[in-house]
């Protein structure tokens, strides 16, 4: 792709994820143009993106002759078929998480992208969250010594079941497939693949059709990771808790970029990504020291996609990395269903790529 050419993007889906995350992040990156949006609500799109071409059909948006990159932010069950169509149409593709419904769909897409020599990337945007960047920084600095325990929570308080596909019993729905990919991807970025997975996934709210609570343990040779998400937590938990053999660190509050986007803060503006919630670092004596949390910046995902398409860097989230996330997702579900510890169903070649 010509290094000076603007990259024209088609966004498939203008629901919560497309409107709140993808559209503003794309629009904030120089060299990217949100040219086409697939949505049945043209008025809604035009209020936010007046110069976009709005089409009702995902197929029409994908096959639009001016489009270079297709961003798929539609329901999870549509990810694989729409990504397949886009790759077969000669378009580069970004898929929102989770990558696909299962590992076979993911492998088929990876093979097709390789065959077509097109970029296929997965939107693991929370690699650029302030809370994760802060915890990663503390771990890498060695302040905690050898890590023995990491606990990662994304908890919400939504006791009432809402009428939306994520909370209905349809393929790809449920809290584990919604928030699990964030928790897993961050963990794999820190520690690589676990040896095994133990999952306990449940439906706890009155009237709920699909899982709304998950507690998953990733087993590593010398440490444990707990991933937890729930729709019934009003408060009292921390986003991250990490214990090592020299100290501990706690990050109480979640990254604020989603809240900022919902409030209309422009990505890249002065306050963008700021996190006033300091981490607390505990030494051997138990004394707590406040450590400033770095800024988050989810724009970096799309900046890196742009630079990958212009040949400057590699794909920021290679699809095999997203396949590894799928492997943990599936292992946790199988473990919860069987009550047994599960290993990851990755091939030796896939594991080698992830080293």
CSV table of C-alpha atoms in Angstrom, one decimal:
chain,number,residue,atom,x,y,z
A,1,UNK,CA,0.0,0.0,0.0
A,2,UNK,CA,1.3,3.4,-1.0
A,3,UNK,CA,2.8,5.1,2.1
A,4,UNK,CA,1.0,8.4,1.4
A,5,UNK,CA,-2.4,6.9,0.6
A,6,UNK,CA,-5.3,7.5,3.0
A,7,UNK,CA,-6.6,4.2,4.3
A,8,UNK,CA,-10.4,4.1,3.7
A,9,UNK,CA,-12.2,2.0,6.3
A,10,UNK,CA,-15.6,0.3,6.2
A,11,UNK,CA,-17.1,-0.1,9.7
A,12,UNK,CA,-19.6,-3.0,10.0
A,13,UNK,CA,-22.0,-2.4,12.8
A,14,UNK,CA,-22.8,0.9,14.6
A,15,UNK,CA,-24.1,-0.5,17.9
A,16,UNK,CA,-22.4,0.1,21.3
A,17,UNK,CA,-18.9,-1.1,20.3
A,18,UNK,CA,-18.8,0.4,16.8
A,19,UNK,CA,-20.1,3.8,17.9
A,20,UNK,CA,-18.3,4.1,21.3
A,21,UNK,CA,-14.9,2.6,20.5
A,22,UNK,CA,-14.1,2.0,16.8
A,23,UNK,CA,-15.5,5.1,15.2
A,24,UNK,CA,-13.9,7.7,17.5
A,25,UNK,CA,-10.6,5.9,17.7
A,26,UNK,CA,-10.4,5.5,13.9
A,27,UNK,CA,-11.3,9.2,13.4
A,28,UNK,CA,-8.6,10.3,15.7
A,29,UNK,CA,-5.8,8.7,13.7
A,30,UNK,CA,-4.1,10.6,10.9
A,31,UNK,CA,-4.1,8.6,7.7
A,32,UNK,CA,-7.3,6.7,8.4
A,33,UNK,CA,-10.7,7.7,7.0
A,34,UNK,CA,-14.0,6.2,8.2
A,35,UNK,CA,-15.5,6.2,4.7
A,36,UNK,CA,-18.3,3.7,4.8
A,37,UNK,CA,-20.5,2.5,7.7
A,38,UNK,CA,-22.9,-0.4,7.6
A,39,UNK,CA,-26.0,0.3,9.7
A,40,UNK,CA,-29.8,0.2,9.5
A,41,UNK,CA,-29.9,3.6,11.3
A,42,UNK,CA,-28.5,6.1,8.9
A,43,UNK,CA,-29.6,9.1,10.9
A,44,UNK,CA,-27.7,7.9,14.0
A,45,UNK,CA,-24.5,7.5,11.9
A,46,UNK,CA,-24.9,10.8,10.1
A,47,UNK,CA,-25.2,12.7,13.4
A,48,UNK,CA,-21.7,11.5,14.4
A,49,UNK,CA,-20.0,11.1,11.0
A,50,UNK,CA,-21.7,13.4,8.5
A,51,UNK,CA,-19.4,12.6,5.6
A,52,UNK,CA,-19.6,8.8,5.8
A,53,UNK,CA,-21.4,6.8,3.2
A,54,UNK,CA,-24.0,4.7,5.1
A,55,UNK,CA,-25.3,1.5,3.7
A,56,UNK,CA,-27.7,-1.0,5.2
A,57,UNK,CA,-26.0,-4.1,4.1
A,58,UNK,CA,-22.6,-5.4,5.5
A,59,UNK,CA,-22.0,-7.0,2.1
A,60,UNK,CA,-22.3,-3.7,0.3
A,61,UNK,CA,-20.0,-2.0,2.7
A,62,UNK,CA,-17.4,-4.7,2.4
A,63,UNK,CA,-17.4,-4.8,-1.3
A,64,UNK,CA,-17.4,-1.0,-1.7
A,65,UNK,CA,-14.7,-0.2,-4.3
A,66,UNK,CA,-13.0,2.6,-2.3
A,67,UNK,CA,-12.6,0.5,0.9
A,68,UNK,CA,-9.1,-0.8,1.9
A,69,UNK,CA,-9.8,-2.1,5.4
A,70,UNK,CA,-13.0,-3.6,6.9
A,71,UNK,CA,-13.6,-3.3,10.6
A,72,UNK,CA,-16.1,-5.9,11.9
A,73,UNK,CA,-17.9,-4.7,15.0
A,74,UNK,CA,-21.1,-6.7,14.5
A,75,UNK,CA,-22.5,-9.5,16.8
A,76,UNK,CA,-20.0,-12.3,17.5
A,77,UNK,CA,-21.7,-14.9,15.3
A,78,UNK,CA,-21.1,-12.7,12.2
A,79,UNK,CA,-17.4,-12.3,12.7
A,80,UNK,CA,-16.2,-15.3,10.8
A,81,UNK,CA,-18.6,-15.1,7.8
A,82,UNK,CA,-18.1,-11.3,7.3
A,83,UNK,CA,-14.3,-11.6,7.7
A,84,UNK,CA,-14.3,-14.4,5.2
A,85,UNK,CA,-16.2,-12.2,2.7
A,86,UNK,CA,-13.9,-9.3,3.3
A,87,UNK,CA,-10.7,-11.3,2.7
A,88,UNK,CA,-12.2,-12.9,-0.4
A,89,UNK,CA,-13.0,-9.4,-1.6
A,90,UNK,CA,-9.3,-8.4,-1.2
A,91,UNK,CA,-9.8,-6.2,1.9
A,92,UNK,CA,-7.6,-6.1,5.0
A,93,UNK,CA,-9.6,-6.9,8.1
A,94,UNK,CA,-9.9,-5.9,11.8
A,95,UNK,CA,-12.2,-8.1,13.8
A,96,UNK,CA,-13.6,-7.1,17.2
A,97,UNK,CA,-13.0,-9.5,20.1
A,98,UNK,CA,-13.7,-12.4,20.5
A,99,UNK,CA,-12.1,-13.3,17.2
A,100,UNK,CA,-14.6,-16.0,16.3
A,101,UNK,CA,-17.1,-18.4,17.9
A,102,UNK,CA,-14.6,-21.2,18.0
A,103,UNK,CA,-11.0,-22.1,17.1
A,104,UNK,CA,-11.8,-23.8,13.8
A,105,UNK,CA,-13.3,-20.6,12.5
A,106,UNK,CA,-10.3,-18.7,13.6
A,107,UNK,CA,-7.9,-21.1,12.0
A,108,UNK,CA,-9.8,-21.0,8.7
A,109,UNK,CA,-9.6,-17.1,8.7
A,110,UNK,CA,-5.8,-17.2,9.5
A,111,UNK,CA,-5.2,-19.6,6.6
A,112,UNK,CA,-7.3,-17.4,4.2
A,113,UNK,CA,-5.5,-14.2,5.2
A,114,UNK,CA,-2.2,-15.9,4.6
A,115,UNK,CA,-3.3,-17.2,1.2
A,116,UNK,CA,-4.6,-13.7,0.2
A,117,UNK,CA,-1.5,-12.0,1.8
A,118,UNK,CA,-3.8,-9.6,3.6
A,119,UNK,CA,-3.7,-8.1,7.1
A,120,UNK,CA,-6.0,-9.8,9.6
A,121,UNK,CA,-5.9,-8.3,13.1
A,122,UNK,CA,-8.1,-8.6,16.2
A,123,UNK,CA,-9.1,-5.6,18.3
A,124,UNK,CA,-7.5,-6.3,21.7
A,125,UNK,CA,-7.6,-2.7,22.6
A,126,UNK,CA,-7.1,-3.2,26.3
A,127,UNK,CA,-3.4,-3.7,25.8
A,128,UNK,CA,-3.3,0.1,25.9
A,129,UNK,CA,-5.3,0.6,29.1
A,130,UNK,CA,-3.8,2.6,32.0
A,131,UNK,CA,-4.4,-0.1,34.6
A,132,UNK,CA,-2.7,-2.8,32.6
A,133,UNK,CA,0.2,-0.6,31.5
A,134,UNK,CA,0.7,0.4,35.1
A,135,UNK,CA,0.7,-3.2,36.4
A,136,UNK,CA,3.0,-4.3,33.6
A,137,UNK,CA,5.4,-1.5,34.4
A,138,UNK,CA,5.6,-2.4,38.1
A,139,UNK,CA,6.1,-6.1,37.2
A,140,UNK,CA,8.9,-5.4,34.7
A,141,UNK,CA,10.7,-3.0,37.1
A,142,UNK,CA,11.1,-6.0,39.4
A,143,UNK,CA,9.7,-4.2,42.5
A,144,UNK,CA,7.6,-7.3,43.3
A,145,UNK,CA,10.3,-9.9,42.8
A,146,UNK,CA,9.1,-13.2,41.3
A,147,UNK,CA,5.3,-13.0,40.6
A,148,UNK,CA,3.4,-15.7,42.4
A,149,UNK,CA,-0.3,-14.5,42.1
A,150,UNK,CA,-2.1,-12.1,39.8
A,151,UNK,CA,-5.8,-11.4,40.0
A,152,UNK,CA,-7.6,-9.5,37.3
A,153,UNK,CA,-11.2,-8.4,37.7
A,154,UNK,CA,-13.6,-6.6,35.4
A,155,UNK,CA,-16.8,-6.4,37.5
A,156,UNK,CA,-20.0,-4.6,36.9
A,157,UNK,CA,-23.3,-4.0,38.7
A,158,UNK,CA,-26.1,-4.8,36.3
A,159,UNK,CA,-28.6,-6.9,38.3
A,160,UNK,CA,-31.4,-6.3,35.7
A,161,UNK,CA,-31.2,-8.5,32.6
A,162,UNK,CA,-31.3,-6.3,29.5
A,163,UNK,CA,-32.8,-7.1,26.1
A,164,UNK,CA,-29.7,-7.2,23.9
A,165,UNK,CA,-28.0,-10.1,22.0
A,166,UNK,CA,-25.1,-10.3,24.5
A,167,UNK,CA,-27.5,-11.3,27.3
A,168,UNK,CA,-29.6,-13.7,25.2
A,169,UNK,CA,-28.9,-17.4,24.7
A,170,UNK,CA,-27.4,-17.0,21.2
A,171,UNK,CA,-24.1,-18.2,19.8
A,172,UNK,CA,-21.2,-16.1,21.1
A,173,UNK,CA,-23.2,-14.3,23.9
A,174,UNK,CA,-22.5,-14.2,27.6
A,175,UNK,CA,-20.2,-12.4,29.9
A,176,UNK,CA,-17.3,-14.8,29.5
A,177,UNK,CA,-17.1,-14.3,25.7
A,178,UNK,CA,-17.6,-10.5,26.3
A,179,UNK,CA,-15.0,-9.7,29.0
A,180,UNK,CA,-13.0,-12.9,29.1
A,181,UNK,CA,-11.0,-12.0,25.9
A,182,UNK,CA,-9.7,-8.8,27.6
A,183,UNK,CA,-8.7,-10.5,30.8
A,184,UNK,CA,-7.0,-13.4,28.9
A,185,UNK,CA,-5.2,-11.3,26.3
A,186,UNK,CA,-3.6,-9.1,29.0
A,187,UNK,CA,-2.5,-12.1,30.9
A,188,UNK,CA,-0.9,-13.8,27.8
A,189,UNK,CA,0.9,-10.5,27.1
A,190,UNK,CA,2.4,-10.7,30.6
A,191,UNK,CA,3.2,-14.4,31.0
A,192,UNK,CA,2.6,-16.3,27.8
A,193,UNK,CA,0.6,-19.5,27.6
A,194,UNK,CA,-0.5,-21.2,30.8
A,195,UNK,CA,0.0,-24.9,31.4
A,196,UNK,CA,-3.6,-25.5,32.1
A,197,UNK,CA,-7.0,-23.9,32.8
A,198,UNK,CA,-9.7,-24.4,35.4
A,199,UNK,CA,-13.0,-22.6,34.8
A,200,UNK,CA,-16.2,-22.1,36.8
A,201,UNK,CA,-18.8,-20.2,34.7
A,202,UNK,CA,-22.3,-19.6,36.0
A,203,UNK,CA,-25.6,-17.8,35.4
A,204,UNK,CA,-26.5,-16.0,38.7
A,205,UNK,CA,-29.0,-13.2,38.0
A,206,UNK,CA,-32.7,-13.9,38.2
A,207,UNK,CA,-34.1,-14.2,34.7
A,208,UNK,CA,-30.6,-14.5,33.0
A,209,UNK,CA,-30.4,-16.7,29.9
A,210,UNK,CA,-26.7,-16.9,29.6
A,211,UNK,CA,-23.6,-16.8,31.8
A,212,UNK,CA,-23.1,-13.5,33.8
A,213,UNK,CA,-20.3,-14.7,36.2
A,214,UNK,CA,-16.9,-16.4,35.5
A,215,UNK,CA,-14.0,-17.4,37.7
A,216,UNK,CA,-11.1,-18.9,35.8
A,217,UNK,CA,-7.6,-20.0,37.1
A,218,UNK,CA,-4.7,-20.1,34.8
A,219,UNK,CA,-1.9,-22.5,36.0
A,220,UNK,CA,1.7,-21.5,35.3
A,221,UNK,CA,4.8,-23.5,36.6
A,222,UNK,CA,5.6,-21.0,39.4
A,223,UNK,CA,2.5,-18.8,39.7
A,224,UNK,CA,-1.3,-18.6,39.5
A,225,UNK,CA,-3.5,-16.2,37.6
A,226,UNK,CA,-7.2,-15.6,38.6
A,227,UNK,CA,-9.5,-14.0,36.0
A,228,UNK,CA,-12.9,-12.9,37.3
A,229,UNK,CA,-15.9,-11.1,35.8
A,230,UNK,CA,-19.4,-10.6,37.2
A,231,UNK,CA,-22.5,-8.6,36.6
A,232,UNK,CA,-23.3,-8.5,40.4
A,233,UNK,CA,-20.5,-6.5,42.0
A,234,UNK,CA,-21.5,-3.0,43.3
A,235,UNK,CA,-18.1,-2.3,44.7
A,236,UNK,CA,-15.3,-3.5,47.0
A,237,UNK,CA,-13.0,-5.3,44.5
A,238,UNK,CA,-9.8,-4.1,42.8
A,239,UNK,CA,-9.1,-4.2,39.1
A,240,UNK,CA,-5.7,-5.8,39.6
A,241,UNK,CA,-4.0,-7.4,42.6
A,242,UNK,CA,-0.5,-8.8,42.2
A,243,UNK,CA,1.7,-10.6,44.8
A,244,UNK,CA,5.4,-11.4,44.4
A,245,UNK,CA,8.1,-12.7,46.7
A,246,UNK,CA,9.2,-9.1,47.4
A,247,UNK,CA,6.0,-7.2,47.5
A,248,UNK,CA,2.5,-6.6,46.2
A,249,UNK,CA,0.7,-4.0,44.1
A,250,UNK,CA,-3.0,-3.1,43.9
A,251,UNK,CA,-4.8,-1.1,41.2
A,252,UNK,CA,-8.3,-0.3,42.4
A,253,UNK,CA,-10.0,1.4,39.6
A,254,UNK,CA,-10.4,0.4,36.0
A,255,UNK,CA,-9.0,2.4,33.0
A,256,UNK,CA,-11.2,5.4,32.2
A,257,UNK,CA,-11.1,5.5,28.4
A,258,UNK,CA,-14.5,3.8,28.0
A,259,UNK,CA,-16.0,6.3,30.4
A,260,UNK,CA,-14.3,9.2,28.5
A,261,UNK,CA,-15.6,8.0,25.2
A,262,UNK,CA,-19.1,7.7,26.5
A,263,UNK,CA,-18.7,11.3,27.9
A,264,UNK,CA,-17.6,12.6,24.5
A,265,UNK,CA,-13.9,13.1,25.2
A,266,UNK,CA,-12.0,13.2,22.0
A,267,UNK,CA,-9.2,10.5,21.8
A,268,UNK,CA,-5.8,12.2,21.8
A,269,UNK,CA,-7.1,15.4,23.6
A,270,UNK,CA,-5.2,16.7,26.6
A,271,UNK,CA,-7.1,14.7,29.2
A,272,UNK,CA,-7.4,11.5,27.1
A,273,UNK,CA,-6.4,8.4,28.9
A,274,UNK,CA,-5.5,10.1,32.2
A,275,UNK,CA,-5.9,7.9,35.3
A,276,UNK,CA,-5.9,9.7,38.7
A,277,UNK,CA,-6.2,6.4,40.6
A,278,UNK,CA,-2.6,5.7,41.8
A,279,UNK,CA,-1.4,2.1,42.2
A,280,UNK,CA,-0.5,1.1,45.8
A,281,UNK,CA,2.8,-0.7,46.1
A,282,UNK,CA,3.4,-2.7,49.3
A,283,UNK,CA,6.9,-3.7,50.4
A,284,UNK,CA,8.0,-6.4,52.8
A,285,UNK,CA,7.1,-4.3,55.8
A,286,UNK,CA,3.6,-3.8,54.6
A,287,UNK,CA,3.9,0.0,54.1
A,288,UNK,CA,2.1,1.3,51.1
A,289,UNK,CA,3.6,3.6,48.6
A,290,UNK,CA,1.5,5.4,45.9
A,291,UNK,CA,2.8,4.9,42.3
A,292,UNK,CA,1.4,7.1,39.5
A,293,UNK,CA,-0.6,5.2,36.9
A,294,UNK,CA,0.6,5.9,33.3
A,295,UNK,CA,-1.8,7.3,30.7
A,296,UNK,CA,-3.7,4.8,28.6
A,297,UNK,CA,-4.2,5.3,24.9
A,298,UNK,CA,-6.3,2.8,22.9
A,299,UNK,CA,-5.6,4.9,19.8
A,300,UNK,CA,-2.3,3.1,19.6
A,301,UNK,CA,-4.1,0.0,18.3
A,302,UNK,CA,-5.3,1.8,15.2
A,303,UNK,CA,-2.0,3.8,14.9
A,304,UNK,CA,-0.2,0.5,14.7
A,305,UNK,CA,-2.7,-1.0,12.2
A,306,UNK,CA,-2.1,2.0,10.0
A,307,UNK,CA,1.7,1.6,10.3
A,308,UNK,CA,1.4,-2.1,9.6
A,309,UNK,CA,-0.6,-1.5,6.4
A,310,UNK,CA,2.1,1.0,5.3
A,311,UNK,CA,4.9,-1.5,5.9
A,312,UNK,CA,6.5,0.2,8.9
A,313,UNK,CA,5.7,-2.4,11.6
A,314,UNK,CA,4.2,-5.8,12.1
A,315,UNK,CA,0.6,-6.5,12.8
A,316,UNK,CA,-0.1,-5.2,16.3
A,317,UNK,CA,-2.3,-8.2,17.2
A,318,UNK,CA,-1.4,-11.2,15.1
A,319,UNK,CA,-4.4,-13.5,14.6
A,320,UNK,CA,-2.4,-16.4,16.2
A,321,UNK,CA,-2.3,-14.3,19.4
A,322,UNK,CA,-6.1,-14.0,19.2
A,323,UNK,CA,-6.3,-17.8,18.5
A,324,UNK,CA,-4.5,-18.3,21.8
A,325,UNK,CA,-7.1,-16.2,23.5
A,326,UNK,CA,-9.8,-18.4,21.9
A,327,UNK,CA,-8.0,-21.5,23.2
A,328,UNK,CA,-8.2,-20.2,26.8
A,329,UNK,CA,-11.8,-19.2,26.3
A,330,UNK,CA,-12.7,-22.7,25.1
A,331,UNK,CA,-10.6,-24.5,27.8
A,332,UNK,CA,-12.4,-22.5,30.5
A,333,UNK,CA,-15.8,-23.4,29.2
A,334,UNK,CA,-14.9,-27.1,28.8
A,335,UNK,CA,-13.4,-27.1,32.3
A,336,UNK,CA,-16.6,-25.5,33.8
A,337,UNK,CA,-18.8,-28.1,32.0
A,338,UNK,CA,-16.7,-31.2,32.9
A,339,UNK,CA,-15.3,-30.1,36.3
A,340,UNK,CA,-11.8,-31.1,35.1
A,341,UNK,CA,-8.6,-29.1,34.4
A,342,UNK,CA,-8.0,-28.5,30.7
A,343,UNK,CA,-4.9,-27.9,28.6
A,344,UNK,CA,-4.9,-25.6,25.6
A,345,UNK,CA,-5.7,-27.2,22.2
A,346,UNK,CA,-3.0,-25.4,20.3
A,347,UNK,CA,-0.7,-27.2,17.7
A,348,UNK,CA,3.1,-27.2,18.1
A,349,UNK,CA,3.3,-24.8,15.2
A,350,UNK,CA,0.9,-22.3,16.8
A,351,UNK,CA,2.7,-22.6,20.2
A,352,UNK,CA,6.0,-21.9,18.4
A,353,UNK,CA,4.6,-18.8,16.8
A,354,UNK,CA,3.6,-17.5,20.2
A,355,UNK,CA,7.1,-18.0,21.8
